[in-house]
Tab-separated table of C-alpha atoms in Angstrom:
chain	number	residue	atom	x	y	z
A	1	MET	CA	140.794	42.934	21.861
A	2	VAL	CA	138.537	40.133	23.082
A	3	LYS	CA	136.014	41.266	25.647
A	4	ARG	CA	135.856	38.859	28.563
A	5	GLN	CA	133.285	38.372	31.293
A	6	LEU	CA	132.703	36.070	34.204
A	7	PRO	CA	130.824	32.925	33.131
A	8	ASN	CA	127.140	32.756	33.906
A	9	PRO	CA	126.569	29.532	35.951
A	10	SER	CA	123.153	28.930	34.362
A	11	GLU	CA	124.672	29.067	30.871
A	12	ILE	CA	127.391	26.617	31.840
A	13	PHE	CA	124.888	24.061	33.093
A	14	GLU	CA	122.887	24.420	29.887
A	15	LEU	CA	125.974	23.264	27.976
A	16	MET	CA	126.956	20.523	30.387
A	17	LYS	CA	124.739	17.463	30.367
A	18	PHE	CA	125.908	14.450	32.324
A	19	LYS	CA	125.028	11.046	30.946
A	20	LYS	CA	123.212	8.802	33.381
A	21	PHE	CA	125.479	6.023	34.616
A	22	GLU	CA	124.372	2.604	33.327
A	23	LEU	CA	124.335	0.087	36.169
A	24	ASP	CA	124.086	-2.934	33.883
A	25	SER	CA	127.693	-3.805	33.004
A	26	ARG	CA	126.692	-5.702	29.851
A	27	LYS	CA	124.729	-2.783	28.479
A	28	ARG	CA	127.516	-0.422	29.488
A	29	ARG	CA	130.214	-2.268	27.564
A	30	LEU	CA	128.004	-2.821	24.512
A	31	GLU	CA	127.072	0.863	24.398
A	32	SER	CA	130.802	1.615	24.210
A	33	ALA	CA	131.089	-0.397	20.970
A	34	PHE	CA	130.618	1.652	17.805
A	35	THR	CA	132.292	-0.710	15.322
A	36	ILE	CA	132.714	-4.443	14.836
A	37	GLU	CA	136.366	-4.020	15.825
A	38	ASP	CA	135.185	-2.544	19.148
A	39	LEU	CA	133.102	-5.689	19.702
A	40	ARG	CA	136.108	-7.821	18.736
A	41	GLN	CA	138.270	-6.148	21.377
A	42	ILE	CA	135.592	-6.655	24.043
A	43	ALA	CA	135.251	-10.303	22.984
A	44	LYS	CA	138.999	-10.816	23.212
A	45	ARG	CA	139.083	-9.473	26.763
A	46	ARG	CA	136.202	-11.642	27.907
A	47	THR	CA	136.879	-14.977	26.189
A	48	PRO	CA	139.613	-17.568	26.876
A	49	ALA	CA	142.296	-17.606	24.200
A	50	ALA	CA	141.411	-21.031	22.766
A	51	ALA	CA	137.770	-20.104	22.128
A	52	PHE	CA	138.578	-16.606	20.892
A	53	ASP	CA	141.345	-17.784	18.578
A	54	TYR	CA	139.115	-20.492	17.151
A	55	THR	CA	136.746	-17.705	16.077
A	56	ASP	CA	139.314	-15.084	15.169
A	57	GLY	CA	141.849	-17.323	13.433
A	58	ALA	CA	142.063	-18.962	10.036
A	59	ALA	CA	144.096	-21.576	8.175
A	60	GLU	CA	147.890	-21.763	8.091
A	61	GLY	CA	149.352	-18.260	7.585
A	62	GLU	CA	145.856	-16.665	7.636
A	63	ILE	CA	146.663	-15.008	4.295
A	64	SER	CA	143.233	-15.607	2.729
A	65	MET	CA	141.446	-14.081	5.706
A	66	GLU	CA	143.689	-11.015	5.767
A	67	ARG	CA	143.347	-10.496	2.014
A	68	SER	CA	139.576	-10.852	2.226
A	69	VAL	CA	139.342	-8.126	4.875
A	70	GLN	CA	141.818	-5.918	3.019
A	71	ALA	CA	139.903	-6.213	-0.247
A	72	PHE	CA	136.914	-4.409	1.249
A	73	GLN	CA	139.175	-1.654	2.548
A	74	ASP	CA	140.766	-1.255	-0.885
A	75	ILE	CA	137.718	0.307	-2.500
A	76	GLU	CA	136.773	3.792	-3.549
A	77	PHE	CA	133.161	4.979	-3.383
A	78	HIS	CA	131.664	7.339	-5.975
A	79	PRO	CA	128.607	9.127	-4.557
A	80	SER	CA	125.831	10.626	-6.630
A	81	ILE	CA	124.559	14.121	-5.850
A	82	LEU	CA	121.277	15.939	-5.304
A	83	ASN	CA	119.169	12.848	-4.748
A	84	ASP	CA	116.501	12.769	-2.043
A	85	VAL	CA	117.655	10.273	0.599
A	86	SER	CA	115.485	11.445	3.470
A	87	GLN	CA	114.069	7.914	3.399
A	88	VAL	CA	116.236	4.872	2.631
A	89	ASP	CA	114.891	1.367	1.993
A	90	THR	CA	117.402	-1.320	2.993
A	91	THR	CA	115.166	-4.336	2.351
A	92	THR	CA	116.100	-6.875	-0.281
A	93	GLN	CA	114.676	-10.048	-1.776
A	94	ILE	CA	116.751	-13.210	-1.565
A	95	LEU	CA	115.996	-16.893	-2.133
A	96	GLY	CA	112.269	-16.387	-2.402
A	97	GLY	CA	111.791	-14.132	0.589
A	98	SER	CA	112.490	-10.751	2.112
A	99	SER	CA	115.263	-9.525	4.392
A	100	ALA	CA	115.143	-6.188	6.215
A	101	MET	CA	118.852	-5.734	5.504
A	102	PRO	CA	121.098	-6.976	2.681
A	103	PHE	CA	122.878	-9.344	5.067
A	104	GLY	CA	122.133	-12.414	7.150
A	105	ILE	CA	123.964	-14.546	9.696
A	106	ALA	CA	126.302	-17.178	8.272
A	107	PRO	CA	126.587	-20.751	9.610
A	108	THR	CA	129.165	-21.148	12.371
A	109	GLY	CA	130.191	-24.304	14.216
A	110	PHE	CA	130.752	-24.868	17.964
A	111	THR	CA	128.895	-21.625	18.639
A	112	ARG	CA	128.023	-22.228	22.296
A	113	LEU	CA	131.756	-22.553	22.975
A	114	MET	CA	132.157	-18.835	22.293
A	115	GLN	CA	129.307	-17.891	24.619
A	116	THR	CA	126.752	-20.204	26.152
A	117	GLU	CA	123.687	-18.626	24.471
A	118	GLY	CA	125.155	-19.662	21.108
A	119	GLU	CA	122.809	-20.167	18.167
A	120	THR	CA	119.811	-19.315	20.337
A	121	ALA	CA	121.100	-15.751	20.617
A	122	GLY	CA	121.904	-15.573	16.915
A	123	ALA	CA	118.601	-16.947	15.666
A	124	SER	CA	116.419	-14.891	17.997
A	125	ALA	CA	118.356	-11.695	17.223
A	126	ALA	CA	118.102	-12.360	13.486
A	127	GLY	CA	114.370	-12.981	13.771
A	128	ALA	CA	113.871	-9.743	15.684
A	129	ALA	CA	115.854	-7.819	13.068
A	130	GLY	CA	114.048	-9.437	10.131
A	131	ILE	CA	117.151	-11.043	8.602
A	132	PRO	CA	117.905	-14.736	7.890
A	133	PHE	CA	119.818	-17.010	10.263
A	134	THR	CA	121.831	-20.018	9.083
A	135	LEU	CA	122.425	-23.051	11.323
A	136	SER	CA	125.545	-25.154	10.786
A	137	THR	CA	125.698	-28.943	10.674
A	138	LEU	CA	128.330	-28.487	13.411
A	139	GLY	CA	126.045	-26.240	15.435
A	140	THR	CA	125.542	-26.680	19.163
A	141	THR	CA	121.786	-26.078	19.076
A	142	SER	CA	119.410	-28.454	17.351
A	143	ILE	CA	117.454	-27.748	14.192
A	144	GLU	CA	114.214	-27.883	16.158
A	145	ASP	CA	115.391	-25.615	19.000
A	146	VAL	CA	116.526	-22.923	16.565
A	147	LYS	CA	113.064	-23.031	15.024
A	148	LYS	CA	111.508	-22.600	18.484
A	149	VAL	CA	113.422	-19.377	19.199
A	150	ASN	CA	112.892	-18.036	15.666
A	151	PRO	CA	109.451	-19.414	14.803
A	152	ASN	CA	108.428	-16.690	12.345
A	153	GLY	CA	111.825	-15.749	10.935
A	154	ARG	CA	113.783	-17.156	8.019
A	155	ASN	CA	115.881	-20.151	9.053
A	156	TRP	CA	118.449	-21.649	6.674
A	157	PHE	CA	120.438	-24.858	7.194
A	158	GLN	CA	124.041	-25.481	6.137
A	159	LEU	CA	124.846	-29.085	5.232
A	160	TYR	CA	128.115	-31.009	5.299
A	161	VAL	CA	127.878	-34.291	3.421
A	162	MET	CA	129.455	-36.780	5.811
A	163	ARG	CA	131.034	-40.182	5.353
A	164	GLN	CA	127.870	-41.732	6.731
A	165	ARG	CA	125.466	-40.339	4.165
A	166	GLU	CA	122.432	-41.404	6.180
A	167	ILE	CA	123.349	-38.832	8.854
A	168	SER	CA	123.351	-36.037	6.277
A	169	TYR	CA	120.113	-37.272	4.731
A	170	GLY	CA	118.492	-37.280	8.153
A	171	LEU	CA	119.527	-33.681	8.758
A	172	VAL	CA	118.029	-32.633	5.433
A	173	GLU	CA	114.744	-34.284	6.338
A	174	ARG	CA	114.700	-32.664	9.792
A	175	ALA	CA	115.390	-29.190	8.396
A	176	ALA	CA	112.600	-29.587	5.838
A	177	ALA	CA	110.189	-30.835	8.508
A	178	ALA	CA	111.031	-27.849	10.728
A	179	GLY	CA	110.183	-25.395	7.963
A	180	TYR	CA	113.654	-24.163	7.001
A	181	ASP	CA	113.295	-22.528	3.596
A	182	THR	CA	116.858	-22.801	2.228
A	183	LEU	CA	119.654	-25.386	2.285
A	184	PHE	CA	123.309	-24.420	1.936
A	185	PHE	CA	125.190	-27.347	0.385
A	186	THR	CA	128.841	-26.762	1.374
A	187	VAL	CA	131.502	-27.843	-1.116
A	188	ASP	CA	134.824	-26.473	0.180
A	189	THR	CA	135.547	-28.889	3.039
A	190	PRO	CA	136.666	-32.311	1.770
A	191	ILE	CA	139.037	-32.242	4.762
A	192	ALA	CA	139.740	-29.757	7.526
A	193	GLY	CA	142.074	-26.849	6.918
A	194	ALA	CA	145.201	-26.497	9.066
A	195	ARG	CA	144.155	-24.139	11.877
A	196	ILE	CA	147.549	-23.303	13.391
A	197	ARG	CA	146.198	-21.182	16.244
A	198	ASP	CA	144.005	-24.081	17.351
A	199	SER	CA	146.943	-26.494	17.304
A	200	ARG	CA	149.061	-24.142	19.384
A	201	ASN	CA	146.235	-23.721	21.872
A	202	GLY	CA	145.581	-27.481	22.040
A	203	PHE	CA	141.990	-26.671	21.123
A	204	SER	CA	139.470	-29.497	21.492
A	205	ILE	CA	135.820	-30.135	22.314
A	206	PRO	CA	135.285	-30.102	25.243
A	207	PRO	CA	138.131	-27.746	26.251
A	208	GLN	CA	140.994	-29.590	27.943
A	209	LEU	CA	142.320	-28.160	31.186
A	210	SER	CA	146.057	-27.501	31.324
A	211	PRO	CA	148.183	-25.072	33.353
A	212	LYS	CA	148.129	-22.689	30.383
A	213	THR	CA	144.331	-22.963	30.083
A	214	VAL	CA	143.818	-22.327	33.792
A	215	LEU	CA	146.105	-19.298	33.820
A	216	ASN	CA	144.345	-17.845	30.803
A	217	ALA	CA	140.943	-18.418	32.421
A	218	ILE	CA	141.712	-16.733	35.756
A	219	PRO	CA	140.798	-13.206	34.565
A	220	ARG	CA	137.719	-14.574	32.748
A	221	PRO	CA	135.725	-16.387	35.452
A	222	TRP	CA	132.366	-15.437	33.898
A	223	TRP	CA	133.098	-17.550	30.820
A	224	TRP	CA	133.907	-20.620	32.921
A	225	TRP	CA	130.901	-20.018	35.140
A	226	ASP	CA	128.629	-19.990	32.068
A	227	PHE	CA	130.389	-23.010	30.584
A	228	LEU	CA	130.249	-25.143	33.735
A	229	THR	CA	126.730	-24.246	34.907
A	230	THR	CA	124.820	-24.640	31.636
A	231	GLU	CA	123.864	-27.562	29.424
A	232	LYS	CA	126.773	-29.743	28.316
A	233	LEU	CA	128.484	-28.489	25.179
A	234	GLN	CA	127.944	-30.919	22.347
A	235	PHE	CA	127.239	-30.999	18.636
A	236	ALA	CA	123.475	-31.016	18.445
A	237	SER	CA	123.485	-32.892	15.129
A	238	LEU	CA	126.407	-35.240	15.841
A	239	SER	CA	126.941	-37.704	18.639
A	240	GLU	CA	130.748	-37.653	18.780
A	241	THR	CA	132.236	-34.713	20.671
A	242	GLY	CA	135.760	-35.714	21.692
A	243	GLY	CA	139.062	-34.896	20.029
A	244	THR	CA	140.559	-31.903	18.287
A	245	VAL	CA	138.661	-29.756	15.830
A	246	GLY	CA	140.618	-31.162	12.898
A	247	GLU	CA	139.995	-34.756	13.973
A	248	LEU	CA	136.273	-34.095	14.338
A	249	LEU	CA	136.016	-32.424	10.969
A	250	ASN	CA	138.017	-35.156	9.276
A	251	SER	CA	135.698	-37.802	10.717
A	252	ALA	CA	132.607	-35.888	9.628
A	253	MET	CA	133.745	-34.749	6.174
A	254	ASP	CA	134.188	-36.955	3.130
A	255	PRO	CA	136.772	-36.186	0.428
A	256	SER	CA	134.831	-38.365	-2.029
A	257	ILE	CA	131.877	-35.926	-2.200
A	258	ASP	CA	130.942	-35.207	-5.833
A	259	PHE	CA	128.181	-33.981	-8.139
A	260	ASP	CA	126.217	-37.192	-7.596
A	261	ASP	CA	125.848	-36.194	-3.936
A	262	LEU	CA	124.598	-32.793	-5.010
A	263	ALA	CA	122.014	-34.446	-7.250
A	264	THR	CA	120.854	-36.713	-4.397
A	265	ILE	CA	120.450	-33.860	-1.923
A	266	ARG	CA	118.702	-31.754	-4.524
A	267	LYS	CA	116.062	-34.429	-5.019
A	268	MET	CA	115.501	-34.626	-1.266
A	269	TRP	CA	115.278	-30.902	-0.533
A	270	PRO	CA	111.932	-29.169	-1.219
A	271	GLY	CA	113.108	-25.568	-0.720
A	272	LYS	CA	115.718	-23.261	-2.211
A	273	LEU	CA	119.217	-24.705	-2.735
A	274	ALA	CA	122.421	-22.645	-2.503
A	275	ILE	CA	125.936	-24.004	-3.063
A	276	LYS	CA	128.390	-22.572	-0.533
A	277	GLY	CA	132.125	-22.378	-1.153
A	278	VAL	CA	132.252	-21.523	-4.867
A	279	GLN	CA	135.648	-20.008	-5.754
A	280	THR	CA	135.965	-19.968	-9.546
A	281	VAL	CA	134.001	-18.549	-12.461
A	282	ALA	CA	134.026	-21.957	-14.173
A	283	ASP	CA	132.337	-23.657	-11.209
A	284	ALA	CA	129.811	-20.845	-10.974
A	285	ARG	CA	128.938	-21.437	-14.625
A	286	LYS	CA	128.633	-25.196	-14.114
A	287	LEU	CA	126.272	-24.732	-11.170
A	288	ALA	CA	124.196	-22.177	-13.055
A	289	ASP	CA	123.797	-24.671	-15.890
A	290	LEU	CA	122.605	-27.245	-13.340
A	291	GLY	CA	119.881	-24.830	-12.289
A	292	VAL	CA	120.715	-24.295	-8.602
A	293	ASP	CA	119.021	-21.303	-6.989
A	294	ALA	CA	122.103	-19.538	-5.646
A	295	ILE	CA	125.817	-19.752	-5.016
A	296	VAL	CA	127.799	-18.413	-2.084
A	297	LEU	CA	131.171	-16.993	-3.074
A	298	SER	CA	133.205	-17.961	-0.022
A	299	ASN	CA	136.648	-19.160	0.990
A	300	HIS	CA	135.192	-20.362	4.306
A	301	GLY	CA	136.434	-17.301	6.123
A	302	GLY	CA	139.982	-18.226	5.119
A	303	ARG	CA	139.694	-21.325	7.290
A	304	GLN	CA	140.224	-24.012	4.645
A	305	LEU	CA	142.665	-23.454	1.756
A	306	ASP	CA	144.997	-20.587	2.550
A	307	ARG	CA	145.729	-18.280	-0.400
A	308	ALA	CA	142.314	-19.183	-1.837
A	309	PRO	CA	140.572	-16.560	-3.993
A	310	VAL	CA	139.090	-13.512	-2.293
A	311	PRO	CA	135.297	-13.663	-2.812
A	312	PHE	CA	134.861	-9.892	-3.095
A	313	GLU	CA	137.580	-9.724	-5.745
A	314	LEU	CA	135.956	-12.593	-7.644
A	315	LEU	CA	132.478	-11.080	-7.512
A	316	PRO	CA	132.453	-8.882	-10.670
A	317	SER	CA	133.653	-11.712	-12.918
A	318	VAL	CA	131.059	-14.122	-11.526
A	319	VAL	CA	128.279	-11.551	-11.861
A	320	LYS	CA	129.247	-10.970	-15.487
A	321	GLU	CA	129.178	-14.715	-16.198
A	322	VAL	CA	126.114	-15.946	-14.278
A	323	GLY	CA	124.443	-12.949	-12.635
A	324	LYS	CA	121.302	-13.354	-14.731
A	325	ASP	CA	121.034	-17.092	-14.093
A	326	LEU	CA	121.146	-17.414	-10.304
A	327	GLU	CA	121.481	-15.402	-7.110
A	328	ILE	CA	124.953	-14.579	-5.809
A	329	ILE	CA	125.749	-14.316	-2.114
A	330	VAL	CA	129.114	-13.167	-0.743
A	331	ASP	CA	130.766	-13.898	2.584
A	332	THR	CA	134.259	-13.655	4.146
A	333	GLY	CA	135.916	-10.448	5.297
A	334	ILE	CA	132.855	-8.317	6.052
A	335	ARG	CA	133.537	-6.088	9.056
A	336	ASP	CA	131.549	-2.954	8.200
A	337	GLY	CA	128.232	-1.993	6.691
A	338	ALA	CA	130.164	-0.214	3.945
A	339	ASP	CA	131.569	-3.621	2.933
A	340	ILE	CA	128.012	-4.875	2.489
A	341	VAL	CA	127.040	-1.865	0.404
A	342	ALA	CA	130.128	-2.302	-1.796
A	343	ALA	CA	129.307	-5.974	-2.418
A	344	MET	CA	125.724	-5.147	-3.327
A	345	ALA	CA	126.886	-2.380	-5.675
A	346	LEU	CA	129.156	-4.804	-7.527
A	347	GLY	CA	126.271	-7.180	-8.166
A	348	ALA	CA	125.870	-9.397	-5.103
A	349	ASP	CA	122.278	-10.264	-4.261
A	350	PHE	CA	123.051	-10.742	-0.570
A	351	THR	CA	125.868	-11.026	1.972
A	352	LEU	CA	126.584	-13.081	5.095
A	353	ILE	CA	128.381	-12.212	8.330
A	354	GLY	CA	130.190	-14.818	10.443
A	355	ARG	CA	132.949	-13.484	12.678
A	356	ALA	CA	131.174	-10.136	13.120
A	357	TYR	CA	128.209	-11.986	14.629
A	358	LEU	CA	130.432	-14.104	16.888
A	359	TYR	CA	132.338	-11.081	18.194
A	360	GLY	CA	129.015	-9.630	19.315
A	361	LEU	CA	128.002	-12.949	20.855
A	362	MET	CA	131.227	-13.177	22.864
A	363	ALA	CA	130.937	-9.526	23.882
A	364	GLY	CA	127.429	-9.832	25.294
A	365	GLY	CA	125.314	-12.823	24.341
A	366	ARG	CA	121.971	-12.068	22.675
A	367	GLU	CA	122.344	-8.346	23.369
A	368	GLY	CA	125.782	-8.448	21.785
A	369	VAL	CA	124.348	-9.985	18.612
A	370	ASP	CA	121.676	-7.282	18.610
A	371	ARG	CA	124.496	-4.748	18.838
A	372	THR	CA	126.337	-6.325	15.896
A	373	ILE	CA	123.218	-6.140	13.750
A	374	ALA	CA	122.515	-2.552	14.869
A	375	ILE	CA	126.071	-1.391	14.089
A	376	LEU	CA	126.070	-2.945	10.618
A	377	SER	CA	122.533	-1.732	9.885
A	378	GLU	CA	123.403	1.837	10.848
A	379	GLN	CA	126.527	1.687	8.676
A	380	VAL	CA	124.590	0.294	5.711
A	381	GLU	CA	121.967	3.018	5.933
A	382	ARG	CA	124.504	5.792	6.460
A	383	THR	CA	126.662	4.636	3.537
A	384	MET	CA	123.631	4.460	1.247
A	385	LYS	CA	122.601	7.982	2.231
A	386	LEU	CA	126.101	9.318	1.630
A	387	LEU	CA	126.156	7.588	-1.759
A	388	GLN	CA	122.730	9.222	-2.264
A	389	VAL	CA	120.817	6.078	-3.172
A	390	SER	CA	117.378	5.545	-1.661
A	391	ASN	CA	117.150	1.757	-2.001
A	392	VAL	CA	119.400	-1.263	-2.489
A	393	ALA	CA	118.351	-1.717	-6.120
A	394	GLU	CA	119.849	1.681	-7.013
A	395	LEU	CA	123.357	0.517	-6.058
A	396	ASN	CA	125.430	-0.276	-9.130
A	397	PRO	CA	129.085	-0.820	-10.167
A	398	GLY	CA	129.450	2.892	-10.890
A	399	HIS	CA	129.378	3.520	-7.156
A	400	VAL	CA	132.504	1.447	-6.412
A	401	THR	CA	136.044	1.046	-7.726
A	402	GLN	CA	138.087	-1.918	-6.514
A	403	LEU	CA	141.656	-0.786	-5.975
A	404	ARG	CA	143.762	-3.851	-6.781
A	405	ARG	CA	146.428	-4.537	-4.183
A	406	PHE	CA	147.072	-8.122	-5.305
A	407	SER	CA	147.335	-8.216	-9.075
A	408	ARG	CA	149.035	-9.876	-12.003
A	409	ASP	CA	150.575	-7.300	-14.367
A	410	GLY	CA	148.582	-4.641	-12.556
A	411	GLN	CA	145.267	-6.399	-13.190
A	412	MET	CA	143.385	-9.337	-11.709
A	413	ASP	CA	142.177	-12.043	-14.096
A	414	GLY	CA	138.771	-11.043	-15.420
A	415	ALA	CA	139.044	-7.563	-13.929
A	416	ASP	CA	137.745	-4.447	-15.579
A	417	PRO	CA	140.699	-2.868	-17.407
A	418	ASP	CA	139.715	0.488	-15.931
A	419	THR	CA	140.147	-0.850	-12.382
A	420	LYS	CA	142.877	0.969	-10.501
A	421	SER	CA	145.927	-0.690	-8.935
A	422	VAL	CA	147.570	0.352	-5.702
């Protein structure tokens, strides 16, 4: 028989502690976000559909994007035991410098469209966190202004080689003069991919007002207030701003880009050179033989060729072929710090986040980007501790099994024969 008694009021109040109400609505909503998906849901509520879908969507059927996210979920971790992980070192060396975390911010275009602080928020947050920030050719903040807000941090520049080569050459010279230490030469955009969500939304720069646009904006007045009361949205490195996204990209990109262009840019650039958009082992080998510093395994976030290879799935084969010859960076599909740890365990030297950063930006500007970095950093550290590794260098392929969802005869080309299928 359970003995019961009247509750002692003093004991009850010892157990009950009321959290102080946060008056700042931005801080309140960001504190409610514990995952990148939480930030995504906040961003979706606060951002007009055209801007949100531009960030959230991908090419055609969005198959590459979905597969890239799924690939990180289809892993199995194998923790060690009885290792001291009271202290965990998450720093890593990449492209001649240090990063406090094994991830940096990827280049994203039209960033001030998502939230008016744009690249300024991203670069300053990255600098404060001690991780690299990458500015896109199609960025909405200039090379020089990014340097001003991140004067002591690592700034990287992503280059599209345009039809008018002189424009691209000028950007290379400006980035070098501003002290950017790495150039990302992008090779997967001879033309623009078919972004179906954007076409359905009538997406363009600047946004075009229509009855549908107005109705969608009514519950999001803060976005329009920011958009209409701040500096005009424009491409900081390009003069033309009218037309649809596809039309702009097609006017800026050049399908005739080839290895001669790579050689020209390489001669111009004094810092580290990474080739972004590598999607086959053969091309990785070719670039390694040319002596580039790094490659970025990327399908452009699924935004170019749909059904393109999944970078995380490709990683082990590329590491086996060229891992000793150059540095390997992975992007596309990263939504959790565990994804970053898995990539590093399978041989990546570094990772990049794109959408995860933009979800935070749309959810709360600079503070939202800080929250993105904090969430991923906490997840990285926690995953490492649970795997019982005390630093990034201790991660190895024995810690991860890739469970193959998409396979040929139960096995991906170049996959380890011991890899499991699901």
